[in-house]
């Protein structure tokens, strides 16, 4: 790890200005991804900008039909929030299944969404629920925000302030966690949104995606068996020493069925 | 960069305010062990997996290998040394009584994670305990005695 200066701004605008000062400047939220990455030498930082002191980034609130979750809200807070439990319980379940106790006590929704790890849990919820990412500059629909493995629509100096979810949508999440890392080998978020059922998948492909095959099958028949029998092609699935592409494709159908079972119960 | 950038870090550790100038890249675990000589907190995997380095930050269990000391500035940190002045916290005595350790390397982290659970869930069941200790690896015990020790300690504390 190379030396860096440390900054603790009080506003998002200040953080953004600091970020633009150097190509190697980075913001830190919970540090649960950034610090391991720095230790491994996979990233370099010369200015570390801590978002922890920015009050406006904390908290969960409802505004009409949306549930707004501040970027610095920790996974533990989402998992235990009475608001989330009442209005989007599927999202609370997802947060409760991220990493472990200590990771949930530090890791944040903003960091997870900005990082867009292909096996991260939150991106599936954002995509299935049609959430909006609110930055210091604009609002970005989830569909446009995630742009493939570790890719996002965030521009230079652009930071996530919050994520806005439509509330009161019946939804559920099921993940098949890698027994070692806890990350999803396939995780499926199913939402009964206004426009119909939406199925978003993480962990199985090179980035979060909507499974239109499952959505079509469930439009025909909203039943776990319908999801289970979808033969998702293995093309485009990740294949590594944990699981083959065919295995992951199969897992997606099983996880979709499990999420739906949960949702309909 | 000519000189390593440092920060003045002031933290309340185990009830005492400490203040030191440290390089910004100093991890909290190294600050505790190397600067304060509090070697009860262990570095195990150093990759955020094993939980041996677990301490409390403002009363909540975190992995001290995955936070910089400067991020704990102005906060309260409790390590295994600060849990009980005599080392006789019910979790500590119950770990002994239940044979919840063999080599003992993971034990401080296990106890700090369990203490954090008991702060919010004073009467957990075995499932709660297993969930809270998911981020703590033990290669000796097979976990069963650890779960028993935490459950027994919770009962003692509730009395
Ligand atoms: C042992 C372990 C197990 C884990 N298991 C899982 C799991 O099962 N599922 C899962 O989804 N995740 C898992 N994670 C990752 C965890 O969820 C992290 O919390 C998350 O990926 C990053 O959040 P963070 O707040 O720690 O961000 P950081 O590590 O601080 O930052 C991550 C990246 O996002 C950027 N960033 C942070 N905040 C913002 C912002 N507001 N705007 C713009 N950019 C920002 C940073 O510059 C950095 O590049 C695990 C991590 C560990 C260590």
Short mmCIF file of C-alpha atoms and ligand atoms in Angstrom, two decimals:
data_model
loop_
_atom_site.label_atom_id
_atom_site.label_comp_id
_atom_site.label_asym_id
_atom_site.label_seq_id
_atom_site.Cartn_x
_atom_site.Cartn_y
_atom_site.Cartn_z
CA UNK A 1 0.00 0.00 0.00
CA UNK A 2 1.43 3.37 -1.01
CA UNK A 3 1.23 6.46 1.26
CA UNK A 4 -1.72 8.82 0.90
CA UNK A 5 -3.11 12.00 2.39
CA UNK A 6 -6.36 11.72 4.32
CA UNK A 7 -9.31 14.08 3.94
CA UNK A 8 -12.54 14.22 5.83
CA UNK A 9 -14.91 16.61 4.02
CA UNK A 10 -18.25 17.68 5.51
CA UNK A 11 -20.18 17.90 2.23
CA UNK A 12 -20.49 15.86 -0.94
CA UNK A 13 -19.48 18.84 -3.08
CA UNK A 14 -16.27 19.18 -1.12
CA UNK A 15 -15.61 15.45 -1.54
CA UNK A 16 -16.22 15.73 -5.27
CA UNK A 17 -13.83 18.70 -5.59
CA UNK A 18 -11.11 16.76 -3.74
CA UNK A 19 -11.71 13.76 -5.97
CA UNK A 20 -11.08 15.83 -9.07
CA UNK A 21 -7.69 17.00 -7.77
CA UNK A 22 -5.90 13.78 -8.68
CA UNK A 23 -6.54 10.73 -10.87
CA UNK A 24 -5.48 8.57 -7.92
CA UNK A 25 -7.84 10.18 -5.41
CA UNK A 26 -10.47 7.77 -4.05
CA UNK A 27 -13.39 8.06 -1.69
CA UNK A 28 -13.77 5.54 1.11
CA UNK A 29 -17.14 4.53 2.57
CA UNK A 30 -17.08 1.32 4.64
CA UNK A 31 -13.72 0.30 3.20
CA UNK A 32 -14.82 -3.34 3.01
CA UNK A 33 -13.85 -3.54 -0.64
CA UNK A 34 -11.42 -0.67 -1.01
CA UNK A 35 -9.04 -1.59 1.82
CA UNK A 36 -8.59 -5.24 0.74
CA UNK A 37 -8.05 -3.97 -2.82
CA UNK A 38 -5.37 -1.52 -1.63
CA UNK A 39 -3.68 -4.23 0.42
CA UNK A 40 -3.48 -6.47 -2.62
CA UNK A 41 -2.00 -3.67 -4.67
CA UNK A 42 -4.94 -3.85 -7.09
CA UNK A 43 -5.70 -0.17 -6.54
CA UNK A 44 -3.57 2.83 -5.69
CA UNK A 45 -4.61 5.92 -3.85
CA UNK A 46 -2.76 9.20 -3.21
CA UNK A 47 -5.68 11.05 -1.59
CA UNK A 48 -8.13 9.14 0.56
CA UNK A 49 -11.40 11.00 0.96
CA UNK A 50 -13.51 9.70 3.82
CA UNK A 51 -17.27 10.10 3.32
CA UNK A 52 -17.99 9.20 6.96
CA UNK A 53 -18.26 12.81 8.10
CA UNK A 54 -20.94 13.80 5.58
CA UNK A 55 -24.16 13.87 7.62
CA UNK A 56 -26.42 14.12 4.58
CA UNK A 57 -25.40 10.64 3.40
CA UNK A 58 -26.95 8.80 6.35
CA UNK A 59 -30.41 7.54 7.03
CA UNK A 60 -33.48 5.86 5.62
CA UNK A 61 -36.67 7.78 4.97
CA UNK A 62 -39.86 7.54 2.96
CA UNK A 63 -41.00 10.25 0.62
CA UNK A 64 -44.42 9.34 -0.69
CA UNK A 65 -44.00 6.03 -2.44
CA UNK A 66 -40.26 5.93 -2.37
CA UNK A 67 -37.85 4.63 0.17
CA UNK A 68 -34.69 6.72 0.14
CA UNK A 69 -31.56 5.16 1.56
CA UNK A 70 -28.52 7.39 2.09
CA UNK A 71 -25.26 6.20 0.52
CA UNK A 72 -23.47 5.77 3.88
CA UNK A 73 -26.23 3.60 5.34
CA UNK A 74 -24.65 0.35 6.49
CA UNK A 75 -25.94 -3.07 5.46
CA UNK A 76 -26.83 -3.75 9.11
CA UNK A 77 -29.03 -0.63 9.22
CA UNK A 78 -30.92 -1.67 6.09
CA UNK A 79 -31.36 -5.22 7.43
CA UNK A 80 -32.85 -4.00 10.71
CA UNK A 81 -34.67 -0.82 9.66
CA UNK A 82 -38.37 -0.94 10.65
CA UNK A 83 -39.13 1.14 7.53
CA UNK A 84 -37.42 -1.29 5.18
CA UNK A 85 -38.88 -4.31 6.99
CA UNK A 86 -42.36 -2.87 6.62
CA UNK A 87 -42.19 -1.52 3.08
CA UNK A 88 -39.60 -3.62 1.24
CA UNK A 89 -38.91 -6.70 3.36
CA UNK A 90 -37.15 -8.41 0.44
CA UNK A 91 -34.50 -5.71 0.56
CA UNK A 92 -33.96 -6.22 4.30
CA UNK A 93 -33.48 -9.95 3.71
CA UNK A 94 -30.91 -9.17 1.03
CA UNK A 95 -28.96 -6.83 3.32
CA UNK A 96 -29.02 -9.40 6.13
CA UNK A 97 -27.32 -11.92 3.85
CA UNK A 98 -24.39 -9.73 2.82
CA UNK A 99 -21.00 -10.95 4.03
CA UNK A 100 -20.87 -11.38 7.79
CA UNK A 101 -21.77 -9.46 10.97
CA UNK A 102 -18.63 -7.27 10.98
CA UNK A 103 -18.85 -6.59 7.23
CA UNK A 104 -22.48 -5.51 7.61
CA UNK A 105 -21.41 -3.23 10.46
CA UNK A 106 -19.11 -1.26 8.12
CA UNK A 107 -20.13 -1.84 4.50
CA UNK A 108 -22.52 0.64 2.90
CA UNK A 109 -25.11 0.59 0.15
CA UNK A 110 -23.34 3.45 -1.66
CA UNK A 111 -20.04 1.59 -1.69
CA UNK A 112 -21.62 -1.62 -2.87
CA UNK A 113 -23.57 0.05 -5.68
CA UNK A 114 -20.58 2.17 -6.80
CA UNK A 115 -18.35 -0.89 -6.85
CA UNK A 116 -20.79 -3.03 -8.88
CA UNK A 117 -19.01 -6.28 -8.15
CA UNK A 118 -20.49 -8.88 -10.54
CA UNK A 119 -21.41 -10.98 -7.49
CA UNK A 120 -22.65 -8.18 -5.21
CA UNK A 121 -26.20 -8.44 -3.88
CA UNK A 122 -27.57 -4.89 -3.99
CA UNK A 123 -27.33 -4.39 -7.77
CA UNK A 124 -29.93 -7.17 -8.27
CA UNK A 125 -32.39 -5.35 -6.00
CA UNK A 126 -31.86 -2.02 -7.72
CA UNK A 127 -32.39 -3.51 -11.16
CA UNK A 128 -35.44 -5.63 -10.29
CA UNK A 129 -37.16 -2.85 -8.35
CA UNK A 130 -36.33 -0.16 -10.91
CA UNK A 131 -34.54 1.96 -8.32
CA UNK A 132 -32.92 5.33 -8.99
CA UNK A 133 -29.35 6.23 -8.06
CA UNK A 134 -29.16 9.81 -6.83
CA UNK A 135 -25.76 11.44 -7.27
CA UNK A 136 -24.36 14.88 -6.50
CA UNK A 137 -25.25 15.80 -10.10
CA UNK A 138 -28.29 13.85 -11.33
CA UNK A 139 -30.59 10.89 -11.02
CA UNK A 140 -29.74 7.70 -12.87
CA UNK A 141 -32.14 4.79 -13.44
CA UNK A 142 -30.69 1.45 -12.35
CA UNK A 143 -31.00 0.12 -15.93
CA UNK A 144 -28.60 2.80 -17.10
CA UNK A 145 -26.41 2.82 -14.01
CA UNK A 146 -24.89 -0.68 -14.13
CA UNK A 147 -22.69 -1.07 -17.19
CA UNK A 148 -21.13 -4.51 -16.81
CA UNK A 149 -18.45 -5.96 -14.53
CA UNK A 150 -17.38 -3.26 -12.03
CA UNK A 151 -18.73 -0.67 -14.49
CA UNK A 152 -21.13 2.14 -13.64
CA UNK A 153 -22.44 5.30 -15.27
CA UNK A 154 -20.66 7.43 -12.64
CA UNK A 155 -18.49 10.11 -14.20
CA UNK A 156 -15.33 11.66 -12.84
CA UNK A 157 -16.03 13.42 -9.56
CA UNK A 158 -19.56 12.03 -9.44
CA UNK A 159 -20.62 10.48 -6.14
CA UNK A 160 -23.65 8.56 -4.95
CA UNK A 161 -25.75 10.45 -2.42
CA UNK A 162 -28.60 7.97 -2.05
CA UNK A 163 -30.62 5.22 -3.67
CA UNK A 164 -34.38 5.67 -4.09
CA UNK A 165 -36.49 2.50 -4.24
CA UNK A 166 -40.18 2.34 -5.09
CA UNK A 167 -41.78 1.07 -1.86
CA UNK A 168 -44.51 -1.47 -1.17
CA UNK A 169 -43.58 -3.76 -4.05
CA UNK A 170 -43.81 -7.45 -3.27
CA UNK A 171 -40.33 -8.79 -3.68
CA UNK A 172 -37.92 -11.45 -2.50
CA UNK A 173 -34.27 -12.39 -2.87
CA UNK A 174 -32.65 -15.81 -2.91
CA UNK A 175 -28.94 -16.38 -3.19
CA UNK A 176 -26.73 -19.39 -3.46
CA UNK A 177 -23.71 -18.13 -1.57
CA UNK A 178 -20.21 -19.31 -2.23
CA UNK A 179 -19.50 -21.19 1.01
CA UNK A 180 -16.10 -19.52 1.38
CA UNK A 181 -16.61 -15.91 0.37
CA UNK A 182 -20.34 -15.55 1.00
CA UNK A 183 -20.70 -13.80 -2.34
CA UNK A 184 -23.46 -14.96 -4.68
CA UNK A 185 -22.72 -17.74 -7.15
CA UNK A 186 -26.19 -16.88 -8.29
CA UNK A 187 -28.57 -14.49 -6.60
CA UNK A 188 -32.00 -13.65 -7.92
CA UNK A 189 -34.21 -10.74 -6.94
CA UNK A 190 -37.84 -11.12 -7.99
CA UNK A 191 -40.20 -8.14 -7.86
CA UNK A 192 -43.89 -7.92 -8.71
CA UNK A 193 -43.62 -4.42 -10.09
CA UNK A 194 -46.42 -2.44 -11.68
CA UNK A 195 -45.36 -3.28 -15.21
CA UNK A 196 -45.18 -7.00 -14.39
CA UNK A 197 -42.76 -9.41 -12.82
CA UNK A 198 -39.08 -8.49 -12.95
CA UNK A 199 -36.19 -10.86 -12.34
CA UNK A 200 -32.66 -9.56 -11.82
CA UNK A 201 -29.67 -11.86 -11.48
CA UNK A 202 -26.28 -11.32 -9.85
CA UNK A 203 -23.24 -13.57 -9.49
CA UNK A 204 -23.97 -15.73 -12.50
CA UNK A 205 -23.00 -13.44 -15.36
CA UNK A 206 -20.28 -10.84 -15.92
CA UNK A 207 -22.56 -8.21 -14.40
CA UNK A 208 -26.07 -7.91 -13.03
CA UNK A 209 -28.75 -8.57 -15.67
CA UNK A 210 -32.48 -9.08 -16.06
CA UNK A 211 -33.47 -12.56 -17.06
CA UNK A 212 -36.11 -11.93 -19.72
CA UNK A 213 -36.59 -15.70 -20.16
CA UNK A 214 -37.68 -16.04 -16.54
CA UNK A 215 -39.80 -12.93 -16.71
CA UNK A 216 -41.63 -14.30 -19.78
CA UNK A 217 -42.17 -17.70 -18.15
CA UNK A 218 -43.53 -16.08 -14.99
CA UNK A 219 -45.84 -13.82 -16.95
CA UNK A 220 -47.42 -16.98 -18.35
CA UNK A 221 -47.63 -18.66 -14.97
CA UNK A 222 -46.59 -17.08 -11.70
CA UNK A 223 -45.41 -20.27 -10.05
CA UNK A 224 -42.02 -21.52 -8.78
CA UNK A 225 -42.25 -24.53 -11.12
CA UNK A 226 -42.44 -22.20 -14.10
CA UNK A 227 -39.19 -20.57 -13.02
CA UNK A 228 -37.52 -23.88 -12.26
CA UNK A 229 -38.13 -25.28 -15.70
CA UNK A 230 -36.64 -22.35 -17.65
CA UNK A 231 -33.58 -23.67 -19.50
CA UNK A 232 -31.33 -20.62 -19.27
CA UNK A 233 -28.57 -20.93 -21.89
CA UNK A 234 -25.09 -21.22 -20.38
CA UNK A 235 -23.73 -18.76 -22.93
CA UNK A 236 -22.67 -15.61 -21.14
CA UNK A 237 -22.57 -17.20 -17.68
CA UNK A 238 -19.38 -17.08 -15.66
CA UNK A 239 -17.31 -20.25 -15.54
CA UNK A 240 -14.58 -20.56 -12.94
CA UNK A 241 -13.17 -23.05 -10.44
CA UNK A 242 -16.21 -22.56 -8.20
CA UNK A 243 -18.79 -23.57 -10.80
CA UNK A 244 -19.23 -24.12 -14.53
CA UNK A 245 -21.41 -21.88 -16.69
CA UNK A 246 -24.01 -24.65 -17.00
CA UNK A 247 -24.16 -25.05 -13.23
CA UNK A 248 -24.64 -21.32 -12.75
CA UNK A 249 -27.36 -21.19 -15.42
CA UNK A 250 -29.17 -23.97 -13.58
CA UNK A 251 -28.72 -22.17 -10.25
CA UNK A 252 -30.40 -19.07 -11.62
CA UNK A 253 -33.61 -21.01 -12.29
CA UNK A 254 -33.49 -22.66 -8.89
CA UNK A 255 -32.86 -19.35 -7.11
CA UNK A 256 -35.65 -17.67 -9.06
CA UNK A 257 -38.02 -20.44 -7.97
CA UNK A 258 -36.89 -20.08 -4.34
CA UNK A 259 -37.34 -16.33 -4.37
CA UNK A 260 -40.79 -16.74 -5.85
CA UNK A 261 -41.73 -19.36 -3.24
CA UNK A 262 -40.73 -16.88 -0.56
CA UNK A 263 -42.60 -14.07 -2.26
CA UNK A 264 -45.85 -16.02 -2.66
CA UNK A 265 -45.80 -17.54 0.83
CA UNK B 1 5.94 11.73 -2.12
CA UNK B 2 8.79 12.99 0.04
CA UNK B 3 7.46 12.45 3.54
CA UNK B 4 4.86 9.94 4.53
CA UNK B 5 1.63 11.85 5.26
CA UNK B 6 0.49 11.38 8.85
CA UNK B 7 -2.52 12.38 10.93
CA UNK B 8 -3.04 13.10 14.58
CA UNK B 9 -5.27 10.30 15.78
CA UNK B 10 -7.14 10.65 19.04
CA UNK B 11 -9.13 7.62 20.14
CA UNK B 12 -10.68 6.52 23.39
CA UNK B 13 -9.25 3.03 23.77
CA UNK B 14 -10.49 0.91 26.67
CA UNK B 15 -11.59 4.01 28.58
CA UNK B 16 -8.43 6.02 28.04
CA UNK B 17 -7.87 8.77 25.49
CA UNK B 18 -4.75 8.13 23.43
CA UNK B 19 -3.27 10.51 20.88
CA UNK B 20 -0.55 9.70 18.35
CA UNK B 21 0.70 10.90 14.99
CA UNK B 22 0.57 7.94 12.64
CA UNK B 23 0.95 7.40 8.90
CA UNK B 24 -2.49 7.54 7.30
CA UNK B 25 -2.10 4.02 5.95
CA UNK B 26 -1.75 2.56 9.46
CA UNK B 27 -4.46 -0.02 9.99
CA UNK B 28 -6.33 0.13 13.28
CA UNK B 29 -5.09 -3.35 14.21
CA UNK B 30 -1.47 -2.25 13.77
CA UNK B 31 -2.13 0.91 15.75
CA UNK B 32 -3.50 -1.18 18.62
CA UNK B 33 -0.75 -3.79 18.54
CA UNK B 34 2.36 -1.84 17.56
CA UNK B 35 1.68 1.65 18.92
CA UNK B 36 -0.41 0.85 22.01
CA UNK B 37 1.06 -2.61 22.66
CA UNK B 38 -2.43 -4.10 22.96
CA UNK B 39 -1.50 -7.45 21.48
CA UNK B 40 -4.69 -9.24 22.51
CA UNK B 41 -6.14 -8.23 19.15
CA UNK B 42 -4.71 -10.62 16.57
CA UNK B 43 -3.96 -10.30 12.90
CA UNK B 44 -5.05 -13.55 11.32
CA UNK B 45 -5.74 -13.57 7.61
CA UNK B 46 -5.32 -9.81 7.04
CA UNK B 47 -7.92 -10.15 4.26
CA UNK B 48 -11.13 -9.30 6.18
CA UNK B 49 -12.21 -12.93 6.39
CA UNK B 50 -11.19 -14.53 9.69
CA UNK B 51 -12.33 -12.05 12.36
CA UNK B 52 -9.36 -12.60 14.71
CA UNK B 53 -8.85 -8.81 14.70
CA UNK B 54 -12.43 -8.01 15.82
CA UNK B 55 -12.77 -5.05 18.19
CA UNK B 56 -15.63 -2.71 19.04
CA UNK B 57 -15.90 0.67 17.37
CA UNK B 58 -18.47 2.73 19.25
CA UNK B 59 -19.75 -0.52 20.76
CA UNK B 60 -20.11 -2.44 17.50
CA UNK B 61 -17.98 -5.35 16.27
CA UNK B 62 -15.75 -4.53 13.31
CA UNK B 63 -12.64 -6.04 11.76
CA UNK B 64 -9.73 -3.83 12.78
CA UNK B 65 -7.61 -5.04 9.84
CA UNK B 66 -10.07 -3.38 7.47
CA UNK B 67 -10.17 0.16 8.81
CA UNK B 68 -7.44 2.77 9.04
CA UNK B 69 -6.60 4.12 12.49
CA UNK B 70 -7.38 7.62 11.27
CA UNK B 71 -10.98 6.53 10.54
CA UNK B 72 -11.38 5.79 14.24
CA UNK B 73 -10.37 9.33 15.20
CA UNK B 74 -12.67 10.76 17.88
CA UNK B 75 -14.34 7.40 18.36
CA UNK B 76 -14.43 4.79 21.10
CA UNK B 77 -12.57 1.51 20.64
CA UNK B 78 -12.78 -1.47 22.97
CA UNK B 79 -10.40 -4.39 22.66
CA UNK B 80 -10.34 -7.72 24.49
CA UNK B 81 -8.15 -6.08 27.15
CA UNK B 82 -10.91 -3.57 27.87
CA UNK B 83 -13.82 -5.97 28.11
CA UNK B 84 -13.26 -6.64 31.80
CA UNK B 85 -10.47 -5.24 34.00
CA UNK B 86 -9.76 -8.67 35.51
CA UNK B 87 -10.28 -10.76 32.41
CA UNK B 88 -13.31 -12.33 34.10
CA UNK B 89 -16.10 -11.24 31.80
CA UNK B 90 -18.75 -14.01 31.65
CA UNK B 91 -17.81 -14.60 28.00
CA UNK B 92 -14.21 -15.16 29.06
CA UNK B 93 -15.04 -17.51 31.92
CA UNK B 94 -17.63 -19.40 29.86
CA UNK B 95 -15.16 -19.88 27.00
CA UNK B 96 -12.85 -21.51 29.54
CA UNK B 97 -15.55 -23.63 31.13
CA UNK B 98 -17.02 -24.83 27.84
CA UNK B 99 -13.61 -25.58 26.27
CA UNK B 100 -14.46 -23.09 23.56
CA UNK B 101 -10.80 -22.69 22.62
CA UNK B 102 -7.78 -24.79 21.93
CA UNK B 103 -4.97 -22.74 20.40
CA UNK B 104 -6.75 -19.54 21.37
CA UNK B 105 -5.75 -17.51 18.35
CA UNK B 106 -9.32 -16.73 17.26
CA UNK B 107 -10.64 -16.32 20.81
CA UNK B 108 -10.31 -12.53 21.32
CA UNK B 109 -12.13 -11.93 18.04
CA UNK B 110 -14.78 -14.52 18.85
CA UNK B 111 -15.42 -12.96 22.25
CA UNK B 112 -15.58 -9.40 20.90
CA UNK B 113 -18.01 -10.41 18.14
CA UNK B 114 -20.14 -12.30 20.68
CA UNK B 115 -20.07 -9.34 23.10
CA UNK B 116 -21.33 -7.09 20.32
CA UNK B 117 -24.20 -9.50 19.65
CA UNK B 118 -25.13 -9.62 23.35
CA UNK B 119 -25.24 -5.81 23.42
CA UNK B 120 -28.16 -5.85 21.01
CA UNK B 121 -29.60 -9.35 21.49
CA UNK B 122 -29.18 -10.15 25.20
CA UNK B 123 -30.95 -13.49 24.94
CA UNK B 124 -29.89 -15.04 21.64
CA UNK B 125 -30.61 -18.57 20.48
CA UNK B 126 -27.99 -20.81 18.88
CA UNK B 127 -29.00 -19.61 15.43
CA UNK B 128 -28.41 -15.95 16.39
CA UNK B 129 -25.00 -16.85 17.78
CA UNK B 130 -23.95 -18.78 14.68
CA UNK B 131 -25.09 -15.89 12.50
CA UNK B 132 -23.16 -13.31 14.53
CA UNK B 133 -20.01 -15.43 14.45
CA UNK B 134 -20.15 -16.13 10.73
CA UNK B 135 -17.24 -13.74 10.21
CA UNK B 136 -15.02 -15.48 12.77
CA UNK B 137 -13.09 -18.57 11.79
CA UNK B 138 -11.87 -21.21 14.25
CA UNK B 139 -9.76 -24.13 13.05
CA UNK B 140 -9.71 -26.03 16.35
CA UNK B 141 -13.06 -26.39 18.03
CA UNK B 142 -15.63 -27.12 15.36
CA UNK B 143 -17.63 -24.18 16.77
CA UNK B 144 -20.06 -26.20 18.88
CA UNK B 145 -18.39 -25.35 22.24
CA UNK B 146 -18.11 -21.72 21.18
CA UNK B 147 -21.85 -21.48 20.60
CA UNK B 148 -22.45 -23.17 23.96
CA UNK B 149 -20.11 -20.73 25.71
CA UNK B 150 -21.87 -17.70 24.27
CA UNK B 151 -25.30 -19.06 25.20
CA UNK B 152 -24.14 -19.81 28.73
CA UNK B 153 -22.60 -16.35 29.09
CA UNK B 154 -25.80 -14.72 27.89
CA UNK B 155 -27.69 -16.50 30.66
CA UNK B 156 -25.16 -15.42 33.29
CA UNK B 157 -25.32 -11.84 32.08
CA UNK B 158 -29.10 -11.85 32.11
CA UNK B 159 -29.19 -12.83 35.80
C1 LIG C 1 -15.53 -10.80 3.97
C2 LIG C 1 -16.41 -10.00 3.04
C3 LIG C 1 -17.57 -10.58 2.55
C4 LIG C 1 -18.41 -9.86 1.69
N1 LIG C 1 -19.55 -10.48 1.25
C5 LIG C 1 -20.38 -9.79 0.41
C6 LIG C 1 -21.58 -10.37 -0.05
O1 LIG C 1 -21.94 -11.50 0.28
N2 LIG C 1 -22.36 -9.64 -0.88
C7 LIG C 1 -22.03 -8.37 -1.25
O2 LIG C 1 -22.79 -7.75 -1.99
N3 LIG C 1 -20.92 -7.78 -0.81
C8 LIG C 1 -20.08 -8.45 0.01
N4 LIG C 1 -18.94 -7.84 0.47
C9 LIG C 1 -18.64 -6.46 0.04
C10 LIG C 1 -19.35 -5.46 0.97
O3 LIG C 1 -20.73 -5.50 0.74
C11 LIG C 1 -18.86 -4.03 0.80
O4 LIG C 1 -19.47 -3.32 1.83
C12 LIG C 1 -19.21 -3.32 -0.48
O5 LIG C 1 -18.81 -3.99 -1.61
C13 LIG C 1 -18.50 -1.97 -0.56
O6 LIG C 1 -19.06 -1.07 0.35
P1 LIG C 1 -18.13 -0.17 1.25
O7 LIG C 1 -19.03 0.80 1.92
O8 LIG C 1 -17.29 -1.01 2.12
O9 LIG C 1 -17.26 0.62 0.16
P2 LIG C 1 -15.72 0.94 0.03
O10 LIG C 1 -14.91 -0.29 0.10
O11 LIG C 1 -15.37 2.04 0.95
O12 LIG C 1 -15.71 1.50 -1.46
C14 LIG C 1 -15.91 0.65 -2.57
C15 LIG C 1 -15.76 1.47 -3.86
O13 LIG C 1 -16.85 2.36 -4.04
C16 LIG C 1 -16.42 3.72 -4.05
N5 LIG C 1 -17.44 4.46 -3.31
C17 LIG C 1 -17.81 4.28 -2.01
N6 LIG C 1 -18.84 5.07 -1.69
C18 LIG C 1 -19.15 5.80 -2.79
C19 LIG C 1 -20.13 6.80 -3.08
N7 LIG C 1 -21.02 7.20 -2.17
N8 LIG C 1 -20.15 7.32 -4.34
C20 LIG C 1 -19.26 6.89 -5.27
N9 LIG C 1 -18.33 5.97 -5.05
C21 LIG C 1 -18.26 5.41 -3.83
C22 LIG C 1 -15.03 3.72 -3.44
O14 LIG C 1 -14.22 4.75 -3.95
C23 LIG C 1 -14.51 2.35 -3.88
O15 LIG C 1 -14.03 2.39 -5.18
C24 LIG C 1 -18.08 -8.53 1.32
C25 LIG C 1 -16.91 -7.94 1.82
C26 LIG C 1 -16.08 -8.66 2.67
C27 LIG C 1 -14.84 -8.01 3.19
#
